[in-house]
Structure formats: structure tokens, C-alpha cells
Tab-separated table of C-alpha atoms in Angstrom:
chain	number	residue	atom	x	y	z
Z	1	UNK	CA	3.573	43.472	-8.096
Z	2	UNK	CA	2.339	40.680	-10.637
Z	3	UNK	CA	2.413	37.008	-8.811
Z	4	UNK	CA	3.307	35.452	-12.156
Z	5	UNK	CA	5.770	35.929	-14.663
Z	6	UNK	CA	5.837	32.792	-16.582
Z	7	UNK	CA	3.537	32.952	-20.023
Z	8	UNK	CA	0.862	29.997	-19.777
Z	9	UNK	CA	1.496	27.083	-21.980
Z	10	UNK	CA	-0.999	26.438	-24.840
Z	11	UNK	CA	-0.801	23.759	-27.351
Z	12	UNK	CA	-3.179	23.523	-29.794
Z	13	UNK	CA	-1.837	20.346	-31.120
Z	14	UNK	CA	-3.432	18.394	-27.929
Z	15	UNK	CA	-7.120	17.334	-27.792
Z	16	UNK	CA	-9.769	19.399	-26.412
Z	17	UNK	CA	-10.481	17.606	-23.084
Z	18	UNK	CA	-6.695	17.339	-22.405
Z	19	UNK	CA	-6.490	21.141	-22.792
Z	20	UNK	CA	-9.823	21.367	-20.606
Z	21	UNK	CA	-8.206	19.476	-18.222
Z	22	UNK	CA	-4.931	20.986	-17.795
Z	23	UNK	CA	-6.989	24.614	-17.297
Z	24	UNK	CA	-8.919	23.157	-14.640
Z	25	UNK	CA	-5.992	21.693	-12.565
Z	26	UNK	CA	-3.860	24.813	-13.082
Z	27	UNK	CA	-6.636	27.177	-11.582
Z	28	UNK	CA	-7.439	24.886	-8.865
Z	29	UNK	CA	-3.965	24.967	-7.433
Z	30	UNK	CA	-4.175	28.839	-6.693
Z	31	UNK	CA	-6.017	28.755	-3.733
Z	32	UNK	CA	-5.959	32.963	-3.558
Z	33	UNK	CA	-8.886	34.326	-5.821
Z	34	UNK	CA	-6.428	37.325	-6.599
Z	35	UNK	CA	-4.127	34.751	-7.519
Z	36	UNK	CA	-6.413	33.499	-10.032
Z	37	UNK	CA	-7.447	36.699	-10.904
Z	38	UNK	CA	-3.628	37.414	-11.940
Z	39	UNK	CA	-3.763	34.456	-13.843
Z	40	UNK	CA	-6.510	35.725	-15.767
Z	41	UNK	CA	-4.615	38.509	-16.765
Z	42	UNK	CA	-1.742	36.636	-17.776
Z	43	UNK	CA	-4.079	34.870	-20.228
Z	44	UNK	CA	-5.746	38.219	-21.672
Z	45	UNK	CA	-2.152	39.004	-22.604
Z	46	UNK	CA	-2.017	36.650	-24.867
Z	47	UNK	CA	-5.048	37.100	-26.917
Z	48	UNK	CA	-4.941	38.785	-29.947
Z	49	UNK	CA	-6.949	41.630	-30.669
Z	50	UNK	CA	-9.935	42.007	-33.000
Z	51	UNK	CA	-9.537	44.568	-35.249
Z	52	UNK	CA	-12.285	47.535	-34.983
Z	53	UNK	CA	-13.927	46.904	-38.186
Z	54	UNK	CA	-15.210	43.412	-35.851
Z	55	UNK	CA	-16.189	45.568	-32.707
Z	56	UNK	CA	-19.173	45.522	-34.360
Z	57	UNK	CA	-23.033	44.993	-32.552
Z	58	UNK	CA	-23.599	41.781	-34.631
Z	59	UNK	CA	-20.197	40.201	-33.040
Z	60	UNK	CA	-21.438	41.319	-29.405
Z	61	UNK	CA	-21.616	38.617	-26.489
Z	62	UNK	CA	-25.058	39.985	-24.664
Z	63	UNK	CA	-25.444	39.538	-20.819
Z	64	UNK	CA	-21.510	40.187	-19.866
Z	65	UNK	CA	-20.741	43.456	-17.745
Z	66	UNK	CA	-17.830	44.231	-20.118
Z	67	UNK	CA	-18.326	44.820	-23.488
Z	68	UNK	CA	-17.414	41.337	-25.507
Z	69	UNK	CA	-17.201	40.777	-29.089
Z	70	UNK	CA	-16.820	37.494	-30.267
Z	71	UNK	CA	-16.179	35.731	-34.115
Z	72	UNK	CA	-16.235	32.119	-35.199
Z	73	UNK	CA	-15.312	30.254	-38.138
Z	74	UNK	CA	-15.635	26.380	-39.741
Z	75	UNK	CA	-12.508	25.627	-40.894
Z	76	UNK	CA	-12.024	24.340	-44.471
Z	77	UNK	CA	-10.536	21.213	-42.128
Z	78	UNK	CA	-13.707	21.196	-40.125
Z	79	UNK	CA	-12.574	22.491	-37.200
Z	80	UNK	CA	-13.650	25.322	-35.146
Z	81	UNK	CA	-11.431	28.922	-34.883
Z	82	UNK	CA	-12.340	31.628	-32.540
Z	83	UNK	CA	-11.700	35.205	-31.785
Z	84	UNK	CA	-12.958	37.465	-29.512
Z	85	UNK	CA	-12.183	40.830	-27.478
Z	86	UNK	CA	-13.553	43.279	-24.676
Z	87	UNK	CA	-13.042	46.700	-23.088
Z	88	UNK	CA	-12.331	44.348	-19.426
Z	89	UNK	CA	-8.728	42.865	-19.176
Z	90	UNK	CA	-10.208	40.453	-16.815
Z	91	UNK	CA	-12.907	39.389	-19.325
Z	92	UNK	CA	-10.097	39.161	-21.798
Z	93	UNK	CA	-8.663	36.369	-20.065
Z	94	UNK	CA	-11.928	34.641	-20.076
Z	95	UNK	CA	-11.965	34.598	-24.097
Z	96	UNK	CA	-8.547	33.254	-24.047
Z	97	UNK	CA	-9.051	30.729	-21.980
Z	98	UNK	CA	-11.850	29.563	-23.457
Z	99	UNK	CA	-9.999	29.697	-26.825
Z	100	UNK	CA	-6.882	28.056	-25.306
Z	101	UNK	CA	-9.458	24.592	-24.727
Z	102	UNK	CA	-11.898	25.106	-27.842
Z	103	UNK	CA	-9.975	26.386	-30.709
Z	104	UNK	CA	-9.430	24.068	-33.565
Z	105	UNK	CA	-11.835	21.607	-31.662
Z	106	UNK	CA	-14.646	19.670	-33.836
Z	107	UNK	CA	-18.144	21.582	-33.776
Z	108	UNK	CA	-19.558	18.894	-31.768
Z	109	UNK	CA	-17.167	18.744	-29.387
Z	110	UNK	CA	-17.638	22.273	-28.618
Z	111	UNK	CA	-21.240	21.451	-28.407
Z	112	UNK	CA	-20.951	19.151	-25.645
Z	113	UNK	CA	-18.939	21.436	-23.472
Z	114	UNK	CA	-20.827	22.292	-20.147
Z	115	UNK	CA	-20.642	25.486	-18.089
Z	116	UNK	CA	-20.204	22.464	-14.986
Z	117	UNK	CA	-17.219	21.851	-16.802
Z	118	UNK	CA	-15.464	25.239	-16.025
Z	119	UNK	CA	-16.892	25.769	-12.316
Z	120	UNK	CA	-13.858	24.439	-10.484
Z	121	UNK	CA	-11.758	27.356	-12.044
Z	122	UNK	CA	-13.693	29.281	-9.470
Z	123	UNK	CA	-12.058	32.982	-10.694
Z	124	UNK	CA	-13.687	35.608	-8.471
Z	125	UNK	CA	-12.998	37.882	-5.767
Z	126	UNK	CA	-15.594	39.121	-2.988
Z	127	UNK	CA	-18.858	40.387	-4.847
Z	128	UNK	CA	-17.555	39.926	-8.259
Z	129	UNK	CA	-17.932	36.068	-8.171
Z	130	UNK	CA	-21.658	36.046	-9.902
Z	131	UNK	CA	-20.743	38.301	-12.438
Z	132	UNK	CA	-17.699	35.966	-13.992
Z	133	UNK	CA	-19.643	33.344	-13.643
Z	134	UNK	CA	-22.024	34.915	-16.215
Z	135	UNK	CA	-19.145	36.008	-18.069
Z	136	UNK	CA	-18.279	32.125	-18.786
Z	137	UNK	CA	-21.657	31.114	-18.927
Z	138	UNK	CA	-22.851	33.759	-21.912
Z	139	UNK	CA	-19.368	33.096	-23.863
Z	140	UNK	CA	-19.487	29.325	-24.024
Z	141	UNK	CA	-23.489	30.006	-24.768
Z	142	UNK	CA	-22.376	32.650	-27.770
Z	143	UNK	CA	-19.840	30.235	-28.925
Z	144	UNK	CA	-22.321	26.736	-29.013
Z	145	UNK	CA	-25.170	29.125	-30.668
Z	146	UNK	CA	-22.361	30.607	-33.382
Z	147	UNK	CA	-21.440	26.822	-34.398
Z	148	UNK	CA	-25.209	26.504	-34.676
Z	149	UNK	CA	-25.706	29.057	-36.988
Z	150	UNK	CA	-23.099	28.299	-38.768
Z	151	UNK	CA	-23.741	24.330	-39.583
Z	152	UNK	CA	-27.490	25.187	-40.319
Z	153	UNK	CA	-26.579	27.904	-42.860
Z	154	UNK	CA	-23.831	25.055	-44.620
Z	155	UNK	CA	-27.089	22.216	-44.403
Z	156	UNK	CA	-29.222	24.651	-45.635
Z	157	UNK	CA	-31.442	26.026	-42.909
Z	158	UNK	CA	-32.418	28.693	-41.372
Z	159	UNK	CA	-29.318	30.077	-39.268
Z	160	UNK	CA	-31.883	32.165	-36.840
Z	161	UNK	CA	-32.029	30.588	-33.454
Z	162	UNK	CA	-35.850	29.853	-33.118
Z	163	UNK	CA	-37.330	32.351	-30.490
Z	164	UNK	CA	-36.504	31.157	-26.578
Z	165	UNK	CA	-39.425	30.312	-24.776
Z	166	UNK	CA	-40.188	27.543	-22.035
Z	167	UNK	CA	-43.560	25.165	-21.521
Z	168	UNK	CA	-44.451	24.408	-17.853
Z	169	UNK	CA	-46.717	21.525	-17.160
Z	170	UNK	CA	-47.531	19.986	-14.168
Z	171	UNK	CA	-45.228	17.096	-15.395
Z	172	UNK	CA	-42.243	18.647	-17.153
Z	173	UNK	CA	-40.313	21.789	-18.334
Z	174	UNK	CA	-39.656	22.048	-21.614
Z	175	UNK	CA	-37.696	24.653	-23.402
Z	176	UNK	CA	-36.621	26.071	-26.900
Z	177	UNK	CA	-33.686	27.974	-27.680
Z	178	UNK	CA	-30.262	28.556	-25.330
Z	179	UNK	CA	-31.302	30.975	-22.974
Z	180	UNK	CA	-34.586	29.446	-22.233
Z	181	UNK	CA	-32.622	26.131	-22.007
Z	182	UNK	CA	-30.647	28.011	-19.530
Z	183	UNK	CA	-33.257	29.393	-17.303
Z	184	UNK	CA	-34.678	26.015	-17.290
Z	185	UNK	CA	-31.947	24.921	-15.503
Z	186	UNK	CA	-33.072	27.083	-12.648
Z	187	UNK	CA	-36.266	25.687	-12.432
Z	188	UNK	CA	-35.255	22.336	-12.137
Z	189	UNK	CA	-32.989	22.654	-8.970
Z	190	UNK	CA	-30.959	19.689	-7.233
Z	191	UNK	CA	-33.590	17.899	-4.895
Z	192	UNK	CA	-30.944	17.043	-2.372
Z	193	UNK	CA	-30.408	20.853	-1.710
Z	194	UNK	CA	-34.015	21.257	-2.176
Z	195	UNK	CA	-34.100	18.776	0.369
Z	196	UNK	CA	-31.677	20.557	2.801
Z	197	UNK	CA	-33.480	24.112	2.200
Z	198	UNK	CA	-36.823	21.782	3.673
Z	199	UNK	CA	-35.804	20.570	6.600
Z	200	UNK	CA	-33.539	23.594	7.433
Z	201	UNK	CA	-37.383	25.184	7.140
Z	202	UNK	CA	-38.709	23.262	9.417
Z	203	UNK	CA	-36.251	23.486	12.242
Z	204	UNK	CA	-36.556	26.968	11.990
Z	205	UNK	CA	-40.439	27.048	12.066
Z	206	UNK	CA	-39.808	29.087	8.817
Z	207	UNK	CA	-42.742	29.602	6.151
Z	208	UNK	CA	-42.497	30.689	2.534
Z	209	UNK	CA	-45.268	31.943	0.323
Z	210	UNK	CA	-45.635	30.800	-3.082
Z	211	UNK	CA	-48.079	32.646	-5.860
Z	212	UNK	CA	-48.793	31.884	-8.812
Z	213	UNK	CA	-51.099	33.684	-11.682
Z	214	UNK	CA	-52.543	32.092	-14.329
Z	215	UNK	CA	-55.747	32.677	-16.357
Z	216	UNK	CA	-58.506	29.844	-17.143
Z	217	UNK	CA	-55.353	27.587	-19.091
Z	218	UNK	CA	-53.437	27.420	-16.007
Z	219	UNK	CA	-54.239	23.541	-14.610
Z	220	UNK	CA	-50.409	22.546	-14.462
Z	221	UNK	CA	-50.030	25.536	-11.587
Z	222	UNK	CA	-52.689	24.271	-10.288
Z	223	UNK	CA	-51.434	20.705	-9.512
Z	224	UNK	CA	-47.625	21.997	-8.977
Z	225	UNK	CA	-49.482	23.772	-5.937
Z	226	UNK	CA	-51.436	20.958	-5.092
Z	227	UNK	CA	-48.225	18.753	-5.413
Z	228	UNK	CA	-46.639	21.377	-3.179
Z	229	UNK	CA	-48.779	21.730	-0.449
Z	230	UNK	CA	-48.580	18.200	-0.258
Z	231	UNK	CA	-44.665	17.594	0.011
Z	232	UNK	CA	-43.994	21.075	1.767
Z	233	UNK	CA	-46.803	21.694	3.970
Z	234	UNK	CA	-45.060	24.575	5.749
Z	235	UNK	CA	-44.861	26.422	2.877
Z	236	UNK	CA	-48.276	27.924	1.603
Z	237	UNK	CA	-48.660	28.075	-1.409
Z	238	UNK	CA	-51.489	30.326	-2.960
């Protein structure tokens, strides 16, 4: 039996943040994950499909379960237009939503969109919850590096994405490229749940062993151990 049977409201005459914002608060009143789940599906209804001929490899949103294809386009008003499509209905409604809020939006307002922006929709049910999150993660990441592309082809650069990688010192983490950008994130976690995970640690008389290889260049592991062994001594770091 579906829980909804009203068509969600889009209107792509309002801003982007107003759009955002109107997402957010109507997942956050459907306190039932299959609720919002349902809600997903009402969205995926109402995205259009991509026609085979752009099912293609090149249009494909990497690190999703489902299989995602995704297209973009600059405007000759200099606005951003998406499409996008996948095998999952439930991934579906993740494209449209994201469409619903970005579509006709300028580039660099797409730019500045954060996945933090979209956590509070909080669509998941038990196990799956990871996995969605991904799914918003990788299509607001495909979307940002598509605008890329495309304004460094019209400027007259190189549209290629320069190759991820990260730089860890002993000072700072520096990265290059989206997904490296993203797994930076990781490494620099909040230090108030640090923190917590610290002194939960040491009320339990719990220990945690840290390695790290590294060849003759390898000073800044050497003083993040140092550093660590000084501000967690219960954890031993090697």
C-alpha cells in the first residue's frame, strides 16, 4: 500500500537554497525511514528517463550500488541542466531530488553545495543507510566535477580532472582532485568525537595499535607518532 499519493511540488522558478530547504524540511517530518523511503519513490516517478543512446560508460556515476548515468549541460543562459537515470527506483529518486534543488542553478552555486547539506534527509532503512549515503555523496561529487569539466573546456583548459592524490605531513593534509578531497575528509575527523572515543578508551582500560610504514622519506609519520604517543598514551603506536 503506497503511504503517499500526492505528487511532490517542484518549482524551478524558486532559488536554489529555497528549494534545498524545502527538501530538507519535507524529509525531516517523516520520522519512519520506510516513509522516506516511499517518498523517494514518489520522486523517481517523476524523473524523466535518459534515452539508451546516454546509458553510456562515459555518463556513468562510479561508486553507487545501482547503476547511475548522469548528463549535464551550461545553458546558453548560464545556468546548469541535469539528467540522469539508474537500474534502482530508489536511486532514481536520489537523481530527482537532487535535480529538483540544482537544476537551472548557477555553476557556482552548485559548486558550493555540501554533502552536510543533504544529511538531515536521513533516507535509509536498517543496513542500507551507508550505501545511500554514498549514493548522494558520489552524485553531488559527479555533478560538481561535470560543471568542472565543463567551464575549463569553455576557458580553455584542460577538462581532465588532474589525478587524485593526497600529501601527509606532520603538519597538514593536503589533497588534489574530488575523491582525494573526499577521503581527506576522513582523515581529518571532529576532535570533539575524537575526544569522546579517548576518554571512552580510557575508562575502559582499552588500547589501540597504530602502524605505520614508510621508507627513509617518511619523517611526518614519524612525528604524527611521536605527537600521538604524546596526546594518547594508551594507544601505542608503532
Amino acid at each position: 500500500v503506497e503511504r503517499f499519493t500526492q505528487t511532490p511540488e517542484i518549482n524551478f522558478y524558486e532559488d536554489m537554497s529555497t528549494r534545498l530547504n524545502k527538501l530538507l524540511a519535507e524529509f525531516k517530518v517523516l520520522e519512519d525511514p520506510r516513509d522516506r523511503v516511499m517518498r523517494l519513490l514518489d520522486y523517481s516517478s517523476l524523473l524523466p528517463p535518459l534515452p539508451q543512446s546516454q546509458r553510456i560508460t562515459l555518463n556513468r556515476v562510479m561508486g553507487c550500488t545501482a547503476q547511475v548515468w548522469l548528463i549535464a549541460k551550461l545553458g546558453s543562459d548560464g545556468r546548469m541542466y541535469f539528467g540522469a537515470d539508474s537500474d534502482s527506483k530508489i536511486t532514481r529518486g536520489f537523481c530527482s531530488c537532487l535535480i529538483s534543488c540544482l537544476n537551472g542553478s548557477l555553476p557556482e552555486e552548485v559548486l558550493k553545495v555540501k554533502i552536510e547539506d543533504l544529511s538531515s534527509i536521513n533516507i535509509g532503512v536498517a543496513g542500507g543507510a551507508n550505501s545511500r549515503a554514498n549514493t548522494w555523496h558520489n552524485l553531488l561529487i559527479s555533478m560538481q566535477k561535470r560543471i568542472r569539466a565543463i567551464l575549463a573546456k569553455n576557458s580553455g583548459k584542460s577538462p581532465v580532472e588532474a589525478f587524485p592524490s593526497l600529501l601527509i605531513t606532520a603538519e597538514d593534509i593536503s589533497s588534489q582532485g574530488s575523491f582525494a578531497e573526499a577521503q581527506a575528509k576522513y582523515l581529518s575527523p571532529d576532535a570533539s568525537k575524537v575526544a569522546d572515543l579517548v576518554d571512552a578508551l580510557k575508562e575502559k582500560q582499552i588500547g589501540a595499535p597504530g602502524t605505520f610504514l614508510h621508507g627513509s622519506g617518511g619523517s611526518g609519520c614519524s612525528c604524527s607518532c611521536q605527537t600521538g604517543v604524546a596526546t594518547y598514551p594508551h594507544f601505542r603506536f608503532t
